[in-house]
Amino acid sequence: MDLNVFKDITYGMYIVSTIKDQEKVGCIINTLTQITSKDPIVTISLNKDNYTNKILKETKKCAIAILSKETPRDVITKFGFFSSKDEDKFKDSIYQEDSGLPVATDKICSYLIGGVLDIIDCNSHDIFMIKVIKTVKKEDLVPMTYKYYQEELKGKAPFKAPTYIEESKANTSSSCKYKCTVCGYIYDDAKEKVKFVDLPDDWKCPRCGVGKDKFVRL
Ligand code: FE
């Protein structure tokens, strides 16, 4: 099966967040769909291993920020490639509180507040059906699409995203390759001007920003 075909499906980029006992959690998602317009309901999907999934099952309420093309790259890296289990992603982030929930608001278009109506088990992921109870327009910016993230920002899906494609399946050349253990980015000597071993010590993963020490040779 050609998994690249799935890249033709369009998505937006969002941050879903919630809070439990003062612990703010949140992560990037691209799988949000509006299901109904009257008494609006949306669905999102979250990996079962995702910490935000675990907490959202308990709190049953969340905020969903709709990212724009101007949402800073480091916001996407922080919320997309690290776990709320390990760090407070809202610390040092621009956010506000609404309805008792933390909302990531750095250059976003708008946000939704909602409650979980139902959860559908879907193999590696859960689908959360969410009744929207409030919508807030923030800035008149252009929403970020997943394609823009992939093609303009050269961003990729982290391991746990439903749209993740193993790079080994996306390209077939074989040579010296190094993989980022944080985000899965592959540095392929055959495609780069500089060999991985010759990169400067302060070189950073172009996808998630960690150093060379987080890479392993494949
Ligand atoms: Fe990385």
PDB file of C-alpha atoms and ligand atoms in Angstrom:
ATOM      1  CA  MET A   1       0.000   0.000   0.000  1.00  0.00           C
ATOM      2  CA  ASP A   2       1.315   3.462  -0.893  1.00  0.00           C
ATOM      3  CA  LEU A   3       1.080   5.260   2.458  1.00  0.00           C
ATOM      4  CA  ASN A   4       1.935   8.572   0.795  1.00  0.00           C
ATOM      5  CA  VAL A   5      -1.624   8.644  -0.573  1.00  0.00           C
ATOM      6  CA  PHE A   6      -2.780   9.524   2.938  1.00  0.00           C
ATOM      7  CA  LYS A   7      -0.819  12.764   2.638  1.00  0.00           C
ATOM      8  CA  ASP A   8      -3.450  13.961   0.155  1.00  0.00           C
ATOM      9  CA  ILE A   9      -6.027  14.043   2.959  1.00  0.00           C
ATOM     10  CA  THR A  10      -6.231  17.595   4.313  1.00  0.00           C
ATOM     11  CA  TYR A  11      -6.178  18.520   7.995  1.00  0.00           C
ATOM     12  CA  GLY A  12      -5.699  21.513  10.224  1.00  0.00           C
ATOM     13  CA  MET A  13      -3.346  21.880  13.182  1.00  0.00           C
ATOM     14  CA  TYR A  14      -4.630  22.187  16.732  1.00  0.00           C
ATOM     15  CA  ILE A  15      -3.600  22.057  20.372  1.00  0.00           C
ATOM     16  CA  VAL A  16      -5.983  20.150  22.643  1.00  0.00           C
ATOM     17  CA  SER A  17      -5.567  20.865  26.332  1.00  0.00           C
ATOM     18  CA  THR A  18      -7.107  20.120  29.698  1.00  0.00           C
ATOM     19  CA  ILE A  19      -6.261  20.346  33.403  1.00  0.00           C
ATOM     20  CA  LYS A  20      -6.520  17.990  36.366  1.00  0.00           C
ATOM     21  CA  ASP A  21      -5.522  18.893  39.944  1.00  0.00           C
ATOM     22  CA  GLN A  22      -3.606  21.987  38.706  1.00  0.00           C
ATOM     23  CA  GLU A  23      -1.657  19.858  36.195  1.00  0.00           C
ATOM     24  CA  LYS A  24      -2.016  21.429  32.753  1.00  0.00           C
ATOM     25  CA  VAL A  25      -1.646  19.010  29.843  1.00  0.00           C
ATOM     26  CA  GLY A  26      -1.929  19.396  26.098  1.00  0.00           C
ATOM     27  CA  CYS A  27      -0.678  18.231  22.738  1.00  0.00           C
ATOM     28  CA  ILE A  28      -0.814  18.907  19.013  1.00  0.00           C
ATOM     29  CA  ILE A  29      -3.416  17.103  16.956  1.00  0.00           C
ATOM     30  CA  ASN A  30      -4.256  17.297  13.285  1.00  0.00           C
ATOM     31  CA  THR A  31      -7.303  15.037  13.345  1.00  0.00           C
ATOM     32  CA  LEU A  32     -10.224  17.294  14.211  1.00  0.00           C
ATOM     33  CA  THR A  33     -13.471  17.081  12.279  1.00  0.00           C
ATOM     34  CA  GLN A  34     -16.666  19.051  12.722  1.00  0.00           C
ATOM     35  CA  ILE A  35     -19.503  16.515  12.720  1.00  0.00           C
ATOM     36  CA  THR A  36     -22.619  18.642  13.302  1.00  0.00           C
ATOM     37  CA  SER A  37     -23.419  22.338  12.951  1.00  0.00           C
ATOM     38  CA  LYS A  38     -26.508  22.692  15.137  1.00  0.00           C
ATOM     39  CA  ASP A  39     -25.395  22.043  18.721  1.00  0.00           C
ATOM     40  CA  PRO A  40     -21.923  21.583  17.218  1.00  0.00           C
ATOM     41  CA  ILE A  41     -20.048  18.371  17.848  1.00  0.00           C
ATOM     42  CA  VAL A  42     -16.444  17.736  16.789  1.00  0.00           C
ATOM     43  CA  THR A  43     -14.309  14.619  16.961  1.00  0.00           C
ATOM     44  CA  ILE A  44     -10.598  14.396  17.659  1.00  0.00           C
ATOM     45  CA  SER A  45      -8.334  11.367  17.897  1.00  0.00           C
ATOM     46  CA  LEU A  46      -5.538  10.824  20.395  1.00  0.00           C
ATOM     47  CA  ASN A  47      -3.024   8.002  20.698  1.00  0.00           C
ATOM     48  CA  LYS A  48      -3.772   5.727  23.647  1.00  0.00           C
ATOM     49  CA  ASP A  49      -0.191   6.136  24.877  1.00  0.00           C
ATOM     50  CA  ASN A  50      -0.596   9.893  24.874  1.00  0.00           C
ATOM     51  CA  TYR A  51      -0.680  11.459  28.337  1.00  0.00           C
ATOM     52  CA  THR A  52      -3.294  14.024  27.259  1.00  0.00           C
ATOM     53  CA  ASN A  53      -5.552  11.109  26.243  1.00  0.00           C
ATOM     54  CA  LYS A  54      -5.267   9.631  29.738  1.00  0.00           C
ATOM     55  CA  ILE A  55      -6.077  12.924  31.481  1.00  0.00           C
ATOM     56  CA  LEU A  56      -8.874  13.875  29.062  1.00  0.00           C
ATOM     57  CA  LYS A  57     -10.611  10.574  29.821  1.00  0.00           C
ATOM     58  CA  GLU A  58     -10.727  11.706  33.446  1.00  0.00           C
ATOM     59  CA  THR A  59     -11.560  15.401  33.087  1.00  0.00           C
ATOM     60  CA  LYS A  60     -13.918  14.985  30.107  1.00  0.00           C
ATOM     61  CA  LYS A  61     -13.509  18.637  29.138  1.00  0.00           C
ATOM     62  CA  CYS A  62     -10.982  20.379  26.941  1.00  0.00           C
ATOM     63  CA  ALA A  63      -9.965  23.448  24.996  1.00  0.00           C
ATOM     64  CA  ILE A  64      -8.942  23.154  21.351  1.00  0.00           C
ATOM     65  CA  ALA A  65      -6.815  25.961  19.901  1.00  0.00           C
ATOM     66  CA  ILE A  66      -6.879  26.376  16.116  1.00  0.00           C
ATOM     67  CA  LEU A  67      -3.330  27.177  15.037  1.00  0.00           C
ATOM     68  CA  SER A  68      -2.423  29.704  12.367  1.00  0.00           C
ATOM     69  CA  LYS A  69       0.433  29.888   9.867  1.00  0.00           C
ATOM     70  CA  GLU A  70       2.040  32.305  12.322  1.00  0.00           C
ATOM     71  CA  THR A  71       1.925  30.019  15.360  1.00  0.00           C
ATOM     72  CA  PRO A  72       5.617  29.806  16.368  1.00  0.00           C
ATOM     73  CA  ARG A  73       7.516  26.692  15.399  1.00  0.00           C
ATOM     74  CA  ASP A  74       8.744  26.145  18.955  1.00  0.00           C
ATOM     75  CA  VAL A  75       5.118  25.936  20.144  1.00  0.00           C
ATOM     76  CA  ILE A  76       4.533  23.100  17.665  1.00  0.00           C
ATOM     77  CA  THR A  77       7.753  21.383  18.721  1.00  0.00           C
ATOM     78  CA  LYS A  78       6.967  21.670  22.420  1.00  0.00           C
ATOM     79  CA  PHE A  79       3.351  20.531  22.172  1.00  0.00           C
ATOM     80  CA  GLY A  80       3.945  18.026  19.371  1.00  0.00           C
ATOM     81  CA  PHE A  81       7.095  16.160  20.290  1.00  0.00           C
ATOM     82  CA  PHE A  82       7.298  16.159  24.066  1.00  0.00           C
ATOM     83  CA  SER A  83       5.009  14.657  26.709  1.00  0.00           C
ATOM     84  CA  SER A  84       3.024  16.601  29.291  1.00  0.00           C
ATOM     85  CA  LYS A  85       3.947  13.742  31.614  1.00  0.00           C
ATOM     86  CA  ASP A  86       7.553  14.983  31.615  1.00  0.00           C
ATOM     87  CA  GLU A  87       7.122  18.728  31.621  1.00  0.00           C
ATOM     88  CA  ASP A  88       4.617  21.552  32.024  1.00  0.00           C
ATOM     89  CA  LYS A  89       4.287  22.686  28.419  1.00  0.00           C
ATOM     90  CA  PHE A  90       2.351  25.778  29.493  1.00  0.00           C
ATOM     91  CA  LYS A  91       5.238  27.045  31.602  1.00  0.00           C
ATOM     92  CA  ASP A  92       6.979  29.729  29.532  1.00  0.00           C
ATOM     93  CA  SER A  93       4.191  29.479  26.924  1.00  0.00           C
ATOM     94  CA  ILE A  94       1.668  32.150  25.980  1.00  0.00           C
ATOM     95  CA  TYR A  95      -1.716  30.919  27.183  1.00  0.00           C
ATOM     96  CA  GLN A  96      -4.879  32.029  28.912  1.00  0.00           C
ATOM     97  CA  GLU A  97      -7.496  30.347  31.042  1.00  0.00           C
ATOM     98  CA  ASP A  98     -11.103  29.955  29.982  1.00  0.00           C
ATOM     99  CA  SER A  99     -13.818  27.917  31.694  1.00  0.00           C
ATOM    100  CA  GLY A 100     -11.149  26.618  34.070  1.00  0.00           C
ATOM    101  CA  LEU A 101      -9.057  25.258  31.182  1.00  0.00           C
ATOM    102  CA  PRO A 102      -5.625  26.314  29.914  1.00  0.00           C
ATOM    103  CA  VAL A 103      -5.744  27.460  26.269  1.00  0.00           C
ATOM    104  CA  ALA A 104      -2.577  27.815  24.160  1.00  0.00           C
ATOM    105  CA  THR A 105      -3.115  31.206  22.542  1.00  0.00           C
ATOM    106  CA  ASP A 106       0.191  32.132  20.873  1.00  0.00           C
ATOM    107  CA  LYS A 107      -0.806  33.398  17.378  1.00  0.00           C
ATOM    108  CA  ILE A 108      -3.871  31.179  17.119  1.00  0.00           C
ATOM    109  CA  CYS A 109      -6.940  31.895  14.986  1.00  0.00           C
ATOM    110  CA  SER A 110      -9.541  30.879  17.553  1.00  0.00           C
ATOM    111  CA  TYR A 111     -10.405  28.231  20.100  1.00  0.00           C
ATOM    112  CA  LEU A 112     -13.207  25.927  21.204  1.00  0.00           C
ATOM    113  CA  ILE A 113     -14.254  24.776  24.666  1.00  0.00           C
ATOM    114  CA  GLY A 114     -16.117  21.491  24.943  1.00  0.00           C
ATOM    115  CA  GLY A 115     -17.082  18.420  26.906  1.00  0.00           C
ATOM    116  CA  VAL A 116     -16.529  14.773  25.999  1.00  0.00           C
ATOM    117  CA  LEU A 117     -19.766  13.050  24.962  1.00  0.00           C
ATOM    118  CA  ASP A 118     -18.329   9.683  24.007  1.00  0.00           C
ATOM    119  CA  ILE A 119     -15.047   7.860  23.422  1.00  0.00           C
ATOM    120  CA  ILE A 120     -14.652   5.316  20.624  1.00  0.00           C
ATOM    121  CA  ASP A 121     -11.904   2.706  20.788  1.00  0.00           C
ATOM    122  CA  CYS A 122     -10.016   2.725  17.488  1.00  0.00           C
ATOM    123  CA  ASN A 123      -6.997   0.379  17.751  1.00  0.00           C
ATOM    124  CA  SER A 124      -3.968   2.518  18.625  1.00  0.00           C
ATOM    125  CA  HIS A 125      -6.098   5.639  19.076  1.00  0.00           C
ATOM    126  CA  ASP A 126      -9.285   6.781  20.776  1.00  0.00           C
ATOM    127  CA  ILE A 127     -11.786   9.026  19.063  1.00  0.00           C
ATOM    128  CA  PHE A 128     -13.237  11.631  21.428  1.00  0.00           C
ATOM    129  CA  MET A 129     -16.649  13.009  20.490  1.00  0.00           C
ATOM    130  CA  ILE A 130     -16.824  16.530  21.902  1.00  0.00           C
ATOM    131  CA  LYS A 131     -19.822  18.805  22.333  1.00  0.00           C
ATOM    132  CA  VAL A 132     -18.683  22.376  21.792  1.00  0.00           C
ATOM    133  CA  ILE A 133     -20.065  24.755  24.427  1.00  0.00           C
ATOM    134  CA  LYS A 134     -18.104  27.898  23.578  1.00  0.00           C
ATOM    135  CA  THR A 135     -16.168  29.352  20.644  1.00  0.00           C
ATOM    136  CA  VAL A 136     -13.801  32.331  20.798  1.00  0.00           C
ATOM    137  CA  LYS A 137     -12.304  34.184  17.810  1.00  0.00           C
ATOM    138  CA  LYS A 138      -8.836  35.438  18.694  1.00  0.00           C
ATOM    139  CA  GLU A 139      -6.950  36.847  15.699  1.00  0.00           C
ATOM    140  CA  ASP A 140      -7.724  37.258  12.017  1.00  0.00           C
ATOM    141  CA  LEU A 141      -4.973  34.886  10.883  1.00  0.00           C
ATOM    142  CA  VAL A 142      -4.810  32.144   8.237  1.00  0.00           C
ATOM    143  CA  PRO A 143      -5.317  28.671   9.756  1.00  0.00           C
ATOM    144  CA  MET A 144      -2.346  26.351   9.487  1.00  0.00           C
ATOM    145  CA  THR A 145      -3.083  23.277   7.402  1.00  0.00           C
ATOM    146  CA  TYR A 146      -1.237  20.035   7.894  1.00  0.00           C
ATOM    147  CA  LYS A 147       0.058  20.311   4.313  1.00  0.00           C
ATOM    148  CA  TYR A 148       1.508  23.755   5.050  1.00  0.00           C
ATOM    149  CA  TYR A 149       3.190  22.302   8.132  1.00  0.00           C
ATOM    150  CA  GLN A 150       4.628  19.439   6.095  1.00  0.00           C
ATOM    151  CA  GLU A 151       5.643  21.310   2.958  1.00  0.00           C
ATOM    152  CA  GLU A 152       6.461  24.853   4.052  1.00  0.00           C
ATOM    153  CA  LEU A 153       7.753  24.214   7.566  1.00  0.00           C
ATOM    154  CA  LYS A 154       9.180  20.802   6.581  1.00  0.00           C
ATOM    155  CA  GLY A 155       7.424  19.385   9.628  1.00  0.00           C
ATOM    156  CA  LYS A 156       6.679  15.720  10.077  1.00  0.00           C
ATOM    157  CA  ALA A 157       4.276  13.688  12.180  1.00  0.00           C
ATOM    158  CA  PRO A 158       5.613  12.375  15.512  1.00  0.00           C
ATOM    159  CA  PHE A 159       5.494   8.621  16.192  1.00  0.00           C
ATOM    160  CA  LYS A 160       2.129   8.743  17.940  1.00  0.00           C
ATOM    161  CA  ALA A 161       0.248  10.771  15.331  1.00  0.00           C
ATOM    162  CA  PRO A 162      -2.378   8.891  13.313  1.00  0.00           C
ATOM    163  CA  THR A 163      -0.709  10.226  10.167  1.00  0.00           C
ATOM    164  CA  TYR A 164       2.812   9.075  11.080  1.00  0.00           C
ATOM    165  CA  ILE A 165       4.624   7.274   8.245  1.00  0.00           C
ATOM    166  CA  GLU A 166       7.904   5.547   8.921  1.00  0.00           C
ATOM    167  CA  GLU A 167      10.543   7.289   6.818  1.00  0.00           C
ATOM    168  CA  SER A 168      11.968   3.912   5.822  1.00  0.00           C
ATOM    169  CA  LYS A 169       8.615   3.232   4.161  1.00  0.00           C
ATOM    170  CA  ALA A 170       8.483   6.656   2.556  1.00  0.00           C
ATOM    171  CA  ASN A 171      11.862   6.315   0.844  1.00  0.00           C
ATOM    172  CA  THR A 172      13.864   3.314  -0.154  1.00  0.00           C
ATOM    173  CA  SER A 173      17.502   4.381  -0.522  1.00  0.00           C
ATOM    174  CA  SER A 174      19.959   2.667   1.779  1.00  0.00           C
ATOM    175  CA  SER A 175      23.084   4.332   3.142  1.00  0.00           C
ATOM    176  CA  CYS A 176      24.249   5.882   6.388  1.00  0.00           C
ATOM    177  CA  LYS A 177      21.169   7.068   8.238  1.00  0.00           C
ATOM    178  CA  TYR A 178      20.711   8.477  11.713  1.00  0.00           C
ATOM    179  CA  LYS A 179      17.416   8.692  13.508  1.00  0.00           C
ATOM    180  CA  CYS A 180      16.284  11.254  16.087  1.00  0.00           C
ATOM    181  CA  THR A 181      15.049   9.273  19.090  1.00  0.00           C
ATOM    182  CA  VAL A 182      12.759  12.135  20.112  1.00  0.00           C
ATOM    183  CA  CYS A 183      10.823  12.821  16.911  1.00  0.00           C
ATOM    184  CA  GLY A 184      11.878  10.137  14.431  1.00  0.00           C
ATOM    185  CA  TYR A 185      13.545  12.508  11.961  1.00  0.00           C
ATOM    186  CA  ILE A 186      15.970  10.685   9.681  1.00  0.00           C
ATOM    187  CA  TYR A 187      19.266  12.266   8.665  1.00  0.00           C
ATOM    188  CA  ASP A 188      20.383  10.504   5.494  1.00  0.00           C
ATOM    189  CA  ASP A 189      24.006  11.122   4.508  1.00  0.00           C
ATOM    190  CA  ALA A 190      23.184  10.279   0.894  1.00  0.00           C
ATOM    191  CA  LYS A 191      20.774  13.195   0.663  1.00  0.00           C
ATOM    192  CA  GLU A 192      22.769  15.772   2.591  1.00  0.00           C
ATOM    193  CA  LYS A 193      25.823  17.800   1.639  1.00  0.00           C
ATOM    194  CA  VAL A 194      27.477  17.092   5.004  1.00  0.00           C
ATOM    195  CA  LYS A 195      27.816  13.673   6.624  1.00  0.00           C
ATOM    196  CA  PHE A 196      26.138  13.336   9.996  1.00  0.00           C
ATOM    197  CA  VAL A 197      29.446  12.730  11.774  1.00  0.00           C
ATOM    198  CA  ASP A 198      30.812  15.974  10.297  1.00  0.00           C
ATOM    199  CA  LEU A 199      27.939  18.152  11.496  1.00  0.00           C
ATOM    200  CA  PRO A 200      28.937  20.753  14.118  1.00  0.00           C
ATOM    201  CA  ASP A 201      28.394  19.870  17.780  1.00  0.00           C
ATOM    202  CA  ASP A 202      25.714  22.541  18.141  1.00  0.00           C
ATOM    203  CA  TRP A 203      23.705  21.170  15.198  1.00  0.00           C
ATOM    204  CA  LYS A 204      20.055  20.635  16.089  1.00  0.00           C
ATOM    205  CA  CYS A 205      17.387  18.282  14.795  1.00  0.00           C
ATOM    206  CA  PRO A 206      15.523  20.364  12.164  1.00  0.00           C
ATOM    207  CA  ARG A 207      12.242  18.865  13.231  1.00  0.00           C
ATOM    208  CA  CYS A 208      12.261  18.944  17.039  1.00  0.00           C
ATOM    209  CA  GLY A 209      15.372  20.884  17.993  1.00  0.00           C
ATOM    210  CA  VAL A 210      17.292  18.333  20.107  1.00  0.00           C
ATOM    211  CA  GLY A 211      21.051  17.868  19.744  1.00  0.00           C
ATOM    212  CA  LYS A 212      23.124  15.242  17.895  1.00  0.00           C
ATOM    213  CA  ASP A 213      23.402  13.147  21.053  1.00  0.00           C
ATOM    214  CA  LYS A 214      19.735  12.199  20.715  1.00  0.00           C
ATOM    215  CA  PHE A 215      20.386  10.539  17.338  1.00  0.00           C
ATOM    216  CA  VAL A 216      21.129   6.866  16.820  1.00  0.00           C
ATOM    217  CA  ARG A 217      22.684   5.293  13.746  1.00  0.00           C
ATOM    218  CA  LEU A 218      20.367   2.948  11.875  1.00  0.00           C
TER     219      LEU A 218
HETATM  220 FE    FE B   1      14.042  15.343  16.380  1.00  0.00          FE
END
